[in-house]
CSV table of C-alpha atoms and ligand atoms in Angstrom, one decimal:
chain,number,residue,atom,x,y,z
L,1,MET,CA,23.4,67.3,-36.9
L,2,SER,CA,21.8,65.4,-33.4
L,3,ARG,CA,19.5,68.5,-32.4
L,4,GLU,CA,16.7,68.5,-35.8
L,5,ALA,CA,16.3,65.2,-34.8
L,6,ASP,CA,13.0,64.0,-33.3
L,7,THR,CA,12.2,60.1,-32.6
L,8,ALA,CA,14.7,58.7,-31.0
L,9,LEU,CA,14.6,54.3,-31.8
L,10,VAL,CA,16.5,52.1,-28.3
L,11,ARG,CA,16.3,48.5,-27.8
L,12,ALA,CA,15.0,47.1,-24.4
L,13,VAL,CA,17.3,45.3,-22.7
L,14,PRO,CA,17.1,41.3,-22.0
L,15,ASP,CA,18.5,39.0,-19.2
L,16,SER,CA,20.8,37.5,-21.1
L,17,PHE,CA,22.8,41.2,-21.1
L,18,ILE,CA,24.6,39.1,-19.1
L,19,ASP,CA,26.3,37.3,-21.9
L,20,ALA,CA,27.0,40.8,-23.2
L,21,LEU,CA,30.4,40.4,-25.0
L,22,ARG,CA,32.7,42.2,-24.2
L,23,ALA,CA,36.5,43.2,-24.9
L,24,ASP,CA,37.9,42.0,-20.5
L,25,VAL,CA,36.7,39.5,-18.3
L,26,GLY,CA,35.3,41.4,-15.4
L,27,PRO,CA,32.4,41.4,-12.4
L,28,THR,CA,29.3,39.7,-13.7
L,29,LEU,CA,27.7,41.6,-15.3
L,30,ASN,CA,23.2,43.3,-14.1
L,31,ALA,CA,20.8,43.0,-16.1
L,32,ASP,CA,18.6,44.9,-13.5
L,33,VAL,CA,21.1,47.1,-13.6
L,34,ALA,CA,21.9,47.3,-17.1
L,35,ARG,CA,17.6,48.0,-17.4
L,36,GLN,CA,17.9,50.7,-14.9
L,37,GLN,CA,20.0,52.6,-16.0
L,38,HIS,CA,19.0,52.3,-20.1
L,39,ASP,CA,15.6,53.3,-18.2
L,40,ALA,CA,17.1,56.7,-16.8
L,41,TYR,CA,18.7,57.7,-20.6
L,42,VAL,CA,15.1,57.3,-21.8
L,43,VAL,CA,13.5,59.3,-19.8
L,44,LEU,CA,16.9,62.4,-20.5
L,45,LEU,CA,16.5,61.4,-24.3
L,46,GLN,CA,12.0,62.4,-23.3
L,47,SER,CA,12.8,65.2,-21.0
L,48,GLY,CA,15.6,66.7,-24.0
L,49,GLY,CA,12.6,66.9,-26.9
L,50,TYR,CA,13.1,63.2,-28.4
L,51,ALA,CA,10.0,60.8,-28.8
L,52,VAL,CA,11.3,57.6,-27.3
L,53,GLU,CA,10.1,54.0,-29.6
L,54,THR,CA,11.6,50.7,-27.7
L,55,ILE,CA,12.1,47.5,-29.3
L,56,ALA,CA,11.4,45.1,-26.9
L,57,ALA,CA,14.5,43.0,-26.0
L,58,ASP,CA,15.5,40.1,-27.6
L,59,GLU,CA,16.8,37.0,-25.0
L,60,ASP,CA,18.4,35.0,-27.9
L,61,HIS,CA,20.9,38.0,-28.8
L,62,PRO,CA,22.4,40.0,-25.4
L,63,ASP,CA,23.7,43.0,-27.4
L,64,CYS,CA,20.6,43.9,-28.5
L,65,VAL,CA,20.5,47.1,-26.3
L,66,PHE,CA,22.9,48.1,-27.9
L,67,ILE,CA,20.7,49.5,-31.1
L,68,ALA,CA,23.3,52.1,-32.9
L,69,ASP,CA,24.9,49.4,-34.0
L,70,THR,CA,22.7,47.8,-36.0
L,71,ALA,CA,20.8,51.0,-38.5
L,72,ILE,CA,21.8,53.8,-39.7
L,73,VAL,CA,20.3,56.7,-41.2
L,74,LEU,CA,21.1,59.2,-43.8
L,75,GLY,CA,18.4,62.3,-44.3
L,76,PRO,CA,15.2,59.0,-46.9
L,77,ILE,CA,18.0,56.0,-46.9
L,78,ALA,CA,18.2,53.5,-43.7
L,79,VAL,CA,21.7,51.6,-43.9
L,80,VAL,CA,20.8,47.5,-41.8
L,81,THR,CA,23.8,47.0,-41.7
L,82,ARG,CA,26.2,43.5,-41.2
L,83,SER,CA,27.9,43.2,-37.7
L,84,GLY,CA,31.6,42.4,-37.5
L,85,VAL,CA,30.3,40.4,-34.4
L,86,PRO,CA,28.4,36.7,-36.6
L,87,SER,CA,27.3,36.9,-32.6
L,88,ARG,CA,24.9,40.1,-33.4
L,89,ARG,CA,23.8,39.9,-37.1
L,90,GLY,CA,20.5,38.8,-35.7
L,91,GLU,CA,19.1,41.4,-34.2
L,92,SER,CA,18.1,43.7,-37.4
L,93,ASN,CA,15.2,42.3,-38.3
L,94,PRO,CA,13.0,44.5,-35.9
L,95,VAL,CA,15.0,47.0,-36.5
L,96,ARG,CA,14.3,47.2,-40.3
L,97,ASP,CA,10.7,47.0,-40.2
L,98,VAL,CA,10.6,50.1,-37.5
L,99,LEU,CA,12.5,52.1,-40.4
L,100,SER,CA,11.6,50.7,-43.2
L,101,GLU,CA,7.5,52.9,-42.6
L,102,ARG,CA,9.6,55.8,-42.4
L,103,PHE,CA,12.6,55.2,-45.0
L,104,SER,CA,14.2,53.2,-48.3
L,105,ILE,CA,16.5,50.8,-46.8
L,106,GLN,CA,19.8,49.4,-47.9
L,107,THR,CA,21.5,47.1,-47.0
L,108,ILE,CA,25.2,45.7,-46.2
L,109,LYS,CA,25.9,42.6,-47.7
L,110,PRO,CA,28.4,39.9,-47.4
L,111,PRO,CA,31.9,40.0,-47.5
L,112,GLY,CA,31.0,43.3,-46.2
L,113,THR,CA,30.8,44.1,-42.3
L,114,LEU,CA,29.9,47.1,-40.6
L,115,ASP,CA,28.7,49.3,-37.7
L,116,GLY,CA,26.9,51.6,-36.6
L,117,GLY,CA,29.3,52.9,-33.8
L,118,ASP,CA,32.1,52.9,-36.4
L,119,VAL,CA,29.4,55.8,-38.5
L,120,MET,CA,28.8,59.4,-37.7
L,121,HIS,CA,27.4,61.4,-39.3
L,122,ILE,CA,28.6,66.0,-38.8
L,123,GLY,CA,27.5,68.5,-41.7
L,124,GLY,CA,27.9,67.5,-45.4
L,125,SER,CA,29.9,64.7,-44.8
L,126,VAL,CA,29.5,60.9,-43.6
L,127,TYR,CA,32.8,59.7,-41.4
L,128,VAL,CA,33.4,55.7,-41.1
L,129,GLY,CA,36.1,54.2,-39.2
L,130,HIS,CA,37.7,51.2,-39.9
L,131,SER,CA,38.3,48.7,-37.4
L,132,ARG,CA,37.8,45.9,-36.6
L,133,ARG,CA,34.2,45.6,-36.1
L,134,THR,CA,33.5,47.7,-40.1
L,135,ASN,CA,35.9,46.1,-43.0
L,136,ARG,CA,37.1,47.5,-46.1
L,137,ASN,CA,34.3,45.7,-48.2
L,138,GLY,CA,31.4,47.8,-46.0
L,139,ILE,CA,32.5,50.8,-46.6
L,140,GLU,CA,33.1,50.5,-50.1
L,141,GLN,CA,29.5,50.1,-49.9
L,142,LEU,CA,29.1,52.4,-48.0
L,143,ALA,CA,30.2,54.5,-49.9
L,144,GLU,CA,28.3,54.0,-52.4
L,145,ILE,CA,25.3,54.8,-50.7
L,146,CYS,CA,26.6,58.4,-49.5
L,147,ALA,CA,27.2,58.3,-53.5
L,148,ILE,CA,23.3,58.4,-53.8
L,149,LEU,CA,22.9,61.4,-51.3
L,150,ASP,CA,25.9,63.0,-52.9
L,151,LEU,CA,27.6,62.9,-49.5
L,152,PRO,CA,31.4,62.1,-49.6
L,153,LEU,CA,32.9,59.6,-47.5
L,154,ILE,CA,35.6,59.9,-44.9
L,155,THR,CA,37.4,56.4,-43.6
L,156,VAL,CA,39.1,57.3,-40.6
L,157,ASP,CA,42.0,54.1,-39.1
L,158,VAL,CA,40.5,53.6,-36.0
L,159,HIS,CA,44.4,52.5,-33.8
L,160,ASP,CA,42.3,52.0,-30.2
L,161,GLY,CA,39.4,52.0,-29.7
L,162,LEU,CA,35.7,49.4,-30.9
L,163,HIS,CA,33.8,52.4,-33.0
L,164,LEU,CA,34.5,55.3,-34.5
L,165,LYS,CA,31.9,56.3,-31.7
L,166,SER,CA,33.3,55.0,-29.0
L,167,VAL,CA,37.5,57.3,-29.6
L,168,VAL,CA,35.7,60.1,-31.6
L,169,LEU,CA,32.1,62.1,-30.4
L,170,LEU,CA,30.8,64.3,-31.7
L,171,ILE,CA,30.0,66.7,-29.2
L,172,GLY,CA,28.1,70.3,-31.3
L,173,ASP,CA,28.1,72.0,-34.7
L,174,GLU,CA,32.0,70.0,-36.7
L,175,THR,CA,33.8,69.9,-33.2
L,176,VAL,CA,34.2,66.4,-31.5
L,177,LEU,CA,35.6,65.3,-28.3
L,178,VAL,CA,38.4,63.0,-29.2
L,179,THR,CA,40.4,59.9,-26.9
L,180,PRO,CA,43.9,61.0,-27.3
L,181,ASN,CA,46.4,58.3,-29.9
L,182,SER,CA,42.9,56.1,-30.6
L,183,VAL,CA,42.9,57.3,-34.6
L,184,ASP,CA,44.4,58.7,-37.4
L,185,GLU,CA,43.9,62.0,-36.8
L,186,GLU,CA,44.9,63.1,-40.1
L,187,ALA,CA,41.0,62.5,-41.4
L,188,LEU,CA,39.5,64.9,-38.9
L,189,LYS,CA,41.3,68.0,-40.3
L,190,GLY,CA,38.7,70.6,-40.3
L,191,LEU,CA,36.7,69.1,-37.1
L,192,ARG,CA,37.7,71.0,-34.2
L,193,ILE,CA,38.9,68.5,-32.1
L,194,LEU,CA,38.2,68.0,-27.9
L,195,TYR,CA,40.5,65.4,-25.6
L,196,GLU,CA,39.0,63.5,-23.7
L,197,ALA,CA,41.5,63.7,-20.0
L,198,ASP,CA,44.0,61.1,-20.2
L,199,SER,CA,43.2,59.7,-16.7
L,200,GLU,CA,39.5,59.4,-17.6
L,201,ARG,CA,41.4,56.8,-21.6
L,202,HIS,CA,38.6,54.6,-22.7
L,203,ARG,CA,36.1,56.2,-19.7
L,204,CYS,CA,34.1,59.5,-21.0
L,205,SER,CA,30.9,59.2,-23.4
L,206,ALA,CA,29.3,61.9,-24.5
L,207,LEU,CA,25.6,62.8,-26.8
L,208,PRO,CA,24.2,66.2,-27.9
L,209,ILE,CA,20.3,66.8,-27.6
L,210,ARG,CA,17.6,68.0,-29.2
L,211,ASP,CA,17.3,70.7,-26.4
L,212,GLY,CA,21.1,72.1,-26.5
L,213,ARG,CA,22.5,69.5,-23.3
L,214,LEU,CA,25.5,67.5,-23.9
L,215,MET,CA,25.1,64.2,-21.1
L,216,VAL,CA,27.8,63.1,-20.1
L,217,THR,CA,28.9,59.3,-18.6
L,218,ALA,CA,29.5,59.9,-14.4
L,219,ASN,CA,32.3,58.0,-14.3
L,220,ALA,CA,34.0,60.6,-15.8
L,221,PRO,CA,34.8,63.9,-14.0
L,222,ALA,CA,37.6,65.9,-15.2
L,223,THR,CA,36.7,65.0,-18.5
L,224,THR,CA,32.8,66.8,-17.9
L,225,ASP,CA,34.7,69.5,-16.0
L,226,MET,CA,37.2,70.3,-19.0
L,227,LEU,CA,33.4,70.7,-21.7
L,228,ALA,CA,31.3,73.0,-19.1
L,229,GLU,CA,33.8,75.3,-19.0
L,230,ALA,CA,34.4,75.3,-22.5
L,231,GLY,CA,30.2,76.2,-22.4
L,232,TYR,CA,28.4,73.1,-22.7
L,233,ALA,CA,25.7,72.2,-19.8
L,234,VAL,CA,26.6,69.3,-19.3
L,235,VAL,CA,25.0,66.3,-17.8
L,236,PRO,CA,26.3,63.8,-16.6
L,237,ILE,CA,23.6,60.6,-16.0
L,238,ASP,CA,26.0,56.7,-14.6
L,239,VAL,CA,25.1,54.3,-17.3
L,240,SER,CA,27.8,52.6,-16.3
L,241,GLU,CA,26.7,48.8,-16.4
L,242,LEU,CA,26.6,49.2,-19.7
L,243,GLN,CA,29.8,50.6,-20.5
L,244,ALA,CA,31.1,47.9,-18.6
L,245,ALA,CA,29.3,46.1,-22.0
L,246,ASP,CA,31.6,48.0,-23.5
L,247,GLY,CA,28.8,50.6,-24.8
L,248,GLY,CA,28.6,54.3,-25.2
L,249,LEU,CA,25.6,56.5,-25.0
L,250,THR,CA,25.5,57.0,-29.1
L,251,CYS,CA,25.0,52.8,-29.1
L,252,LEU,CA,21.7,52.9,-27.1
L,253,SER,CA,19.5,55.1,-29.4
L,254,ILE,CA,19.1,55.6,-32.9
L,255,ILE,CA,18.2,59.4,-33.4
L,256,PHE,CA,16.6,60.7,-36.6
L,257,ARG,CA,14.8,63.4,-38.3
L,258,GLU,CA,10.9,62.0,-38.7
L,259,PRO,CA,10.8,62.7,-42.7
G,1,CIR,C1,30.0,44.7,-28.6
G,1,CIR,O1,30.5,44.1,-28.2
G,1,CIR,O2,29.7,44.6,-29.3
G,1,CIR,C2,28.8,45.1,-27.8
G,1,CIR,N1,29.4,45.0,-26.3
G,1,CIR,C3,28.9,47.0,-26.6
G,1,CIR,C4,28.4,47.3,-28.3
G,1,CIR,C5,28.8,48.5,-27.7
G,1,CIR,N2,28.8,49.4,-29.6
G,1,CIR,C6,28.7,51.0,-29.7
G,1,CIR,O3,30.0,51.3,-29.2
G,1,CIR,N3,28.6,51.8,-30.5
């Protein structure tokens, strides 16, 4: 899992972030606040032992900071995705350029759609969310890529959440933090499940970092306490402005081990 990884690829916040996609209309987004919070996220990754590489912001793509949706790294292969939302499809090119220096590239082609936020690599298996953003054809293309790597692919139906990793988060070896009643949990059998507090439904995001700590969003104190009691070395971080655009901690970086 990510503890063996050593590079985190991130993307800067554009001024156009104020036009980022979001399910619910809320107060106007603030790009400066998002940038400060993103900076803190980068510092935390660096303190956790990652070399952080930053791709410049793209003003034509308000959601570009959510870089994890554009590509996933599976061993020696980087899969360049094809977003389920057309306005995000142009985000991939510079990410592909950076990853192609290190990995062999596979690309999801039409009519397939796949967002990186729907793909989770746990131990010897890959889990993919069938969601509003990732369709059956995208999953079939990913299955062909996983077959090259001899990795079983498990499909998880996402009922209530943008992406699989909006509601199922890898927080440690074979352990996931799940938003209750958000996915078909049958698909997760064999994994240890901890649940997000009901009072914080869809608020908590978490990301394990290389030094063994667990980054957790600051807006979820009850879930954070539960995780601390379960033995996790939690480190809260405020990314509320990025969450206001439906992002979480996993979608802000592509973490990989240098080949
Ligand atoms: C979107 O709707 O695509 C962005 N505003 C948020 C993407 C968040 N990505 C993720 O959870 N993997």
